[in-house]
PDB file of C-alpha atoms in Angstrom:
ATOM      1  CA  MET B 146      17.464  35.129  35.033  1.00 69.00           C
ATOM      2  CA  ILE B 147      17.364  32.530  32.309  1.00 79.00           C
ATOM      3  CA  ARG B 148      16.669  28.832  32.831  1.00 81.00           C
ATOM      4  CA  PHE B 149      18.908  26.581  30.729  1.00 82.00           C
ATOM      5  CA  SER B 150      18.293  22.924  30.002  1.00 85.00           C
ATOM      6  CA  LEU B 151      21.647  21.207  30.504  1.00 90.00           C
ATOM      7  CA  ILE B 152      23.075  17.750  29.833  1.00 90.00           C
ATOM      8  CA  CYS B 153      26.254  16.106  31.111  1.00 91.00           C
ATOM      9  CA  ASP B 154      28.550  13.702  29.313  1.00 92.00           C
ATOM     10  CA  HIS B 155      26.644  10.817  30.946  1.00 91.00           C
ATOM     11  CA  ASP B 156      23.371  11.997  29.346  1.00 88.00           C
ATOM     12  CA  HIS B 157      21.825  13.230  32.623  1.00 90.00           C
ATOM     13  CA  GLU B 158      19.502  16.128  31.839  1.00 87.00           C
ATOM     14  CA  PHE B 159      18.845  18.918  34.344  1.00 87.00           C
ATOM     15  CA  GLU B 160      18.047  22.621  34.503  1.00 87.00           C
ATOM     16  CA  ALA B 161      19.859  25.557  36.062  1.00 87.00           C
ATOM     17  CA  TRP B 162      19.359  29.331  36.245  1.00 87.00           C
ATOM     18  CA  PHE B 163      21.904  31.897  35.032  1.00 85.00           C
ATOM     19  CA  ARG B 164      21.884  35.663  34.570  1.00 82.00           C
ATOM     20  CA  ASN B 165      22.667  35.247  30.865  1.00 82.00           C
ATOM     21  CA  ASN B 166      24.606  33.050  28.446  1.00 82.00           C
ATOM     22  CA  ASP B 167      27.929  34.695  29.369  1.00 85.00           C
ATOM     23  CA  ASP B 168      27.291  33.891  33.048  1.00 86.00           C
ATOM     24  CA  PHE B 169      26.736  30.229  32.132  1.00 86.00           C
ATOM     25  CA  GLU B 170      29.932  30.123  30.047  1.00 89.00           C
ATOM     26  CA  LYS B 171      32.031  31.780  32.789  1.00 91.00           C
ATOM     27  CA  GLN B 172      30.704  29.423  35.478  1.00 90.00           C
ATOM     28  CA  LYS B 173      31.249  26.401  33.241  1.00 90.00           C
ATOM     29  CA  LYS B 174      34.827  27.501  32.446  1.00 92.00           C
ATOM     30  CA  ARG B 175      35.591  27.916  36.187  1.00 92.00           C
ATOM     31  CA  GLY B 176      34.158  24.457  36.953  1.00 90.00           C
ATOM     32  CA  PHE B 177      31.141  25.706  38.895  1.00 90.00           C
ATOM     33  CA  VAL B 178      28.560  23.913  36.731  1.00 92.00           C
ATOM     34  CA  GLU B 179      28.175  20.240  37.512  1.00 92.00           C
ATOM     35  CA  CYS B 180      25.612  17.513  37.051  1.00 91.00           C
ATOM     36  CA  PRO B 181      23.500  17.029  40.194  1.00 90.00           C
ATOM     37  CA  SER B 182      23.159  13.322  39.425  1.00 90.00           C
ATOM     38  CA  CYS B 183      26.775  12.271  38.895  1.00 93.00           C
ATOM     39  CA  GLY B 184      28.908  15.351  39.625  1.00 92.00           C
ATOM     40  CA  SER B 185      30.357  15.542  36.107  1.00 93.00           C
ATOM     41  CA  LYS B 186      31.655  18.977  35.159  1.00 92.00           C
ATOM     42  CA  LYS B 187      31.447  18.156  31.429  1.00 93.00           C
ATOM     43  CA  VAL B 188      28.134  19.941  30.926  1.00 91.00           C
ATOM     44  CA  ASP B 189      26.616  21.532  27.830  1.00 90.00           C
ATOM     45  CA  LYS B 190      23.359  23.222  27.005  1.00 86.00           C
ATOM     46  CA  ALA B 191      20.666  20.859  25.751  1.00 78.00           C
ATOM     47  CA  LEU B 192      18.041  21.693  23.182  1.00 63.00           C
ATOM     48  CA  MET B 193      15.227  23.622  24.848  1.00 55.00           C
ATOM     49  CA  ALA B 194      11.554  23.529  24.031  1.00 47.00           C
ATOM     50  CA  PRO B 195       9.548  26.689  24.649  1.00 48.00           C
ATOM     51  CA  ALA B 196       7.668  26.842  27.938  1.00 48.00           C
ATOM     52  CA  VAL B 197       4.073  25.847  27.328  1.00 48.00           C
ATOM     53  CA  SER B 198       1.375  26.020  29.962  1.00 47.00           C
ATOM     54  CA  THR B 199      -0.353  22.711  30.514  1.00 51.00           C
ATOM     55  CA  GLY B 200      -3.156  21.523  32.715  1.00 52.00           C
ATOM     56  CA  ARG B 201      -0.761  19.406  34.822  1.00 50.00           C
ATOM     57  CA  LYS B 202      -0.915  19.890  38.549  1.00 50.00           C
ATOM     58  CA  ARG B 203       2.030  21.438  40.412  1.00 51.00           C
ATOM     59  CA  GLU B 204       2.536  18.188  42.316  1.00 49.00           C
ATOM     60  CA  THR B 205       3.248  16.351  39.041  1.00 46.00           C
ATOM     61  CA  ILE B 206       5.844  18.936  38.073  1.00 48.00           C
ATOM     62  CA  ALA B 207       7.428  18.883  41.542  1.00 49.00           C
ATOM     63  CA  LEU B 208       7.915  15.110  41.337  1.00 50.00           C
ATOM     64  CA  ALA B 209      10.282  15.650  38.413  1.00 59.00           C
ATOM     65  CA  MET B 210      12.838  17.235  40.785  1.00 66.00           C
ATOM     66  CA  ASN B 211      15.425  15.146  42.568  1.00 76.00           C
ATOM     67  CA  GLU B 212      15.723  15.388  46.367  1.00 81.00           C
ATOM     68  CA  MET B 213      18.555  17.938  46.239  1.00 82.00           C
ATOM     69  CA  GLN B 214      16.535  20.186  43.939  1.00 81.00           C
ATOM     70  CA  LYS B 215      13.427  19.853  46.133  1.00 81.00           C
ATOM     71  CA  LYS B 216      15.460  20.839  49.199  1.00 86.00           C
ATOM     72  CA  ALA B 217      17.064  23.812  47.432  1.00 86.00           C
ATOM     73  CA  MET B 218      13.647  24.986  46.190  1.00 83.00           C
ATOM     74  CA  ALA B 219      12.187  24.727  49.702  1.00 86.00           C
ATOM     75  CA  GLU B 220      15.115  26.724  51.111  1.00 90.00           C
ATOM     76  CA  MET B 221      14.735  29.399  48.421  1.00 88.00           C
ATOM     77  CA  LYS B 222      11.007  29.631  49.109  1.00 88.00           C
ATOM     78  CA  ALA B 223      11.600  29.934  52.881  1.00 90.00           C
ATOM     79  CA  LEU B 224      14.183  32.658  52.330  1.00 89.00           C
ATOM     80  CA  SER B 225      11.858  34.523  49.983  1.00 87.00           C
ATOM     81  CA  GLU B 226       9.065  34.339  52.585  1.00 89.00           C
ATOM     82  CA  LYS B 227      11.393  35.551  55.350  1.00 91.00           C
ATOM     83  CA  ILE B 228      12.496  38.524  53.261  1.00 88.00           C
ATOM     84  CA  ARG B 229       8.876  39.486  52.586  1.00 88.00           C
ATOM     85  CA  GLU B 230       7.861  39.061  56.257  1.00 91.00           C
ATOM     86  CA  ASN B 231      10.663  41.361  57.415  1.00 92.00           C
ATOM     87  CA  SER B 232      10.329  44.035  54.736  1.00 92.00           C
ATOM     88  CA  ASP B 233       7.855  46.714  53.685  1.00 93.00           C
ATOM     89  CA  TYR B 234       6.013  46.170  50.408  1.00 93.00           C
ATOM     90  CA  VAL B 235       6.289  49.324  48.274  1.00 93.00           C
ATOM     91  CA  GLY B 236       4.769  48.008  45.038  1.00 91.00           C
ATOM     92  CA  ASP B 237       5.799  49.747  41.829  1.00 92.00           C
ATOM     93  CA  LYS B 238       7.503  52.517  43.846  1.00 94.00           C
ATOM     94  CA  PHE B 239      10.440  50.182  44.566  1.00 93.00           C
ATOM     95  CA  ALA B 240      13.053  52.107  42.551  1.00 93.00           C
ATOM     96  CA  GLU B 241      11.983  55.443  44.020  1.00 94.00           C
ATOM     97  CA  GLU B 242      11.987  54.125  47.623  1.00 94.00           C
ATOM     98  CA  ALA B 243      15.298  52.286  47.156  1.00 94.00           C
ATOM     99  CA  ARG B 244      16.960  55.505  45.968  1.00 94.00           C
ATOM    100  CA  LYS B 245      15.535  57.480  48.904  1.00 95.00           C
ATOM    101  CA  ILE B 246      16.961  54.921  51.321  1.00 94.00           C
ATOM    102  CA  HIS B 247      20.306  54.765  49.505  1.00 93.00           C
ATOM    103  CA  PHE B 248      20.743  58.536  49.558  1.00 93.00           C
ATOM    104  CA  GLY B 249      19.573  58.908  53.158  1.00 93.00           C
ATOM    105  CA  GLU B 250      16.370  60.753  52.318  1.00 94.00           C
ATOM    106  CA  THR B 251      14.247  58.321  54.302  1.00 93.00           C
ATOM    107  CA  GLU B 252      14.646  55.766  57.081  1.00 92.00           C
ATOM    108  CA  ALA B 253      16.780  52.764  56.201  1.00 92.00           C
ATOM    109  CA  ARG B 254      14.629  49.620  56.134  1.00 93.00           C
ATOM    110  CA  GLY B 255      14.096  46.473  54.119  1.00 92.00           C
ATOM    111  CA  ILE B 256      11.714  46.918  51.203  1.00 93.00           C
ATOM    112  CA  TYR B 257      10.445  44.847  48.315  1.00 90.00           C
ATOM    113  CA  GLY B 258       8.281  45.549  45.299  1.00 90.00           C
ATOM    114  CA  GLU B 259       8.387  45.636  41.541  1.00 90.00           C
ATOM    115  CA  ALA B 260      10.763  47.418  39.185  1.00 89.00           C
ATOM    116  CA  THR B 261      11.041  47.518  35.415  1.00 89.00           C
ATOM    117  CA  LEU B 262      14.266  46.389  33.736  1.00 87.00           C
ATOM    118  CA  ASP B 263      15.151  50.034  33.026  1.00 88.00           C
ATOM    119  CA  GLU B 264      14.536  50.973  36.679  1.00 90.00           C
ATOM    120  CA  ALA B 265      16.730  48.098  37.845  1.00 89.00           C
ATOM    121  CA  LYS B 266      19.519  49.132  35.462  1.00 90.00           C
ATOM    122  CA  GLY B 267      19.253  52.701  36.758  1.00 90.00           C
ATOM    123  CA  LEU B 268      19.489  51.523  40.375  1.00 91.00           C
ATOM    124  CA  ALA B 269      22.586  49.459  39.567  1.00 89.00           C
ATOM    125  CA  GLU B 270      24.180  52.441  37.791  1.00 90.00           C
ATOM    126  CA  ASP B 271      23.484  54.614  40.863  1.00 89.00           C
ATOM    127  CA  GLY B 272      25.163  52.043  43.126  1.00 91.00           C
ATOM    128  CA  VAL B 273      21.948  51.107  44.933  1.00 90.00           C
ATOM    129  CA  GLY B 274      22.198  47.594  46.349  1.00 89.00           C
ATOM    130  CA  PHE B 275      19.279  45.296  45.504  1.00 87.00           C
ATOM    131  CA  MET B 276      18.569  41.798  44.274  1.00 86.00           C
ATOM    132  CA  PRO B 277      15.659  39.973  42.670  1.00 86.00           C
ATOM    133  CA  ILE B 278      13.502  37.828  44.910  1.00 83.00           C
ATOM    134  CA  PRO B 279      12.247  34.574  43.391  1.00 78.00           C
ATOM    135  CA  VAL B 280       8.532  34.453  42.698  1.00 75.00           C
ATOM    136  CA  PHE B 281       6.970  31.033  43.098  1.00 71.00           C
ATOM    137  CA  PRO B 282       3.659  29.977  41.491  1.00 65.00           C
ATOM    138  CA  GLU B 283       2.032  29.872  44.946  1.00 59.00           C
ATOM    139  CA  ASP B 284       3.026  33.543  45.491  1.00 51.00           C
ATOM    140  CA  GLN B 285       0.806  34.615  42.612  1.00 50.00           C
ATOM    141  CA  ASN B 286      -2.446  33.198  44.022  1.00 45.00           C
TER     142      ASN B 286
END
């Protein structure tokens, strides 16, 4: 997923996540991309600065989100936690375990873990259903 800095025709700046540039362009063309502040669908990519780690506290960064974004983030975090609570962690064996489940070689169950980009591409080519789970800064402590 790629985070784009966006700006509407009323100069409201915001960020959104897309699989790639083509995904952004397709969603924009279909009218799915809109400004969270004013609802305008006339949205373009803004200039982006590289991500630089600073000493700012997470609370300071969180305050930059509007209420709708805070709510969406809390819902995503809760969903991510629920998935982890109801699944088995398989670590870097995710691709191997997912294939075993898909092909009926082992008991069907929810799993999560890590996979390389090549492993994920291979799973998709094999028709194995999976999706990335968001990782939040608090998850890495």
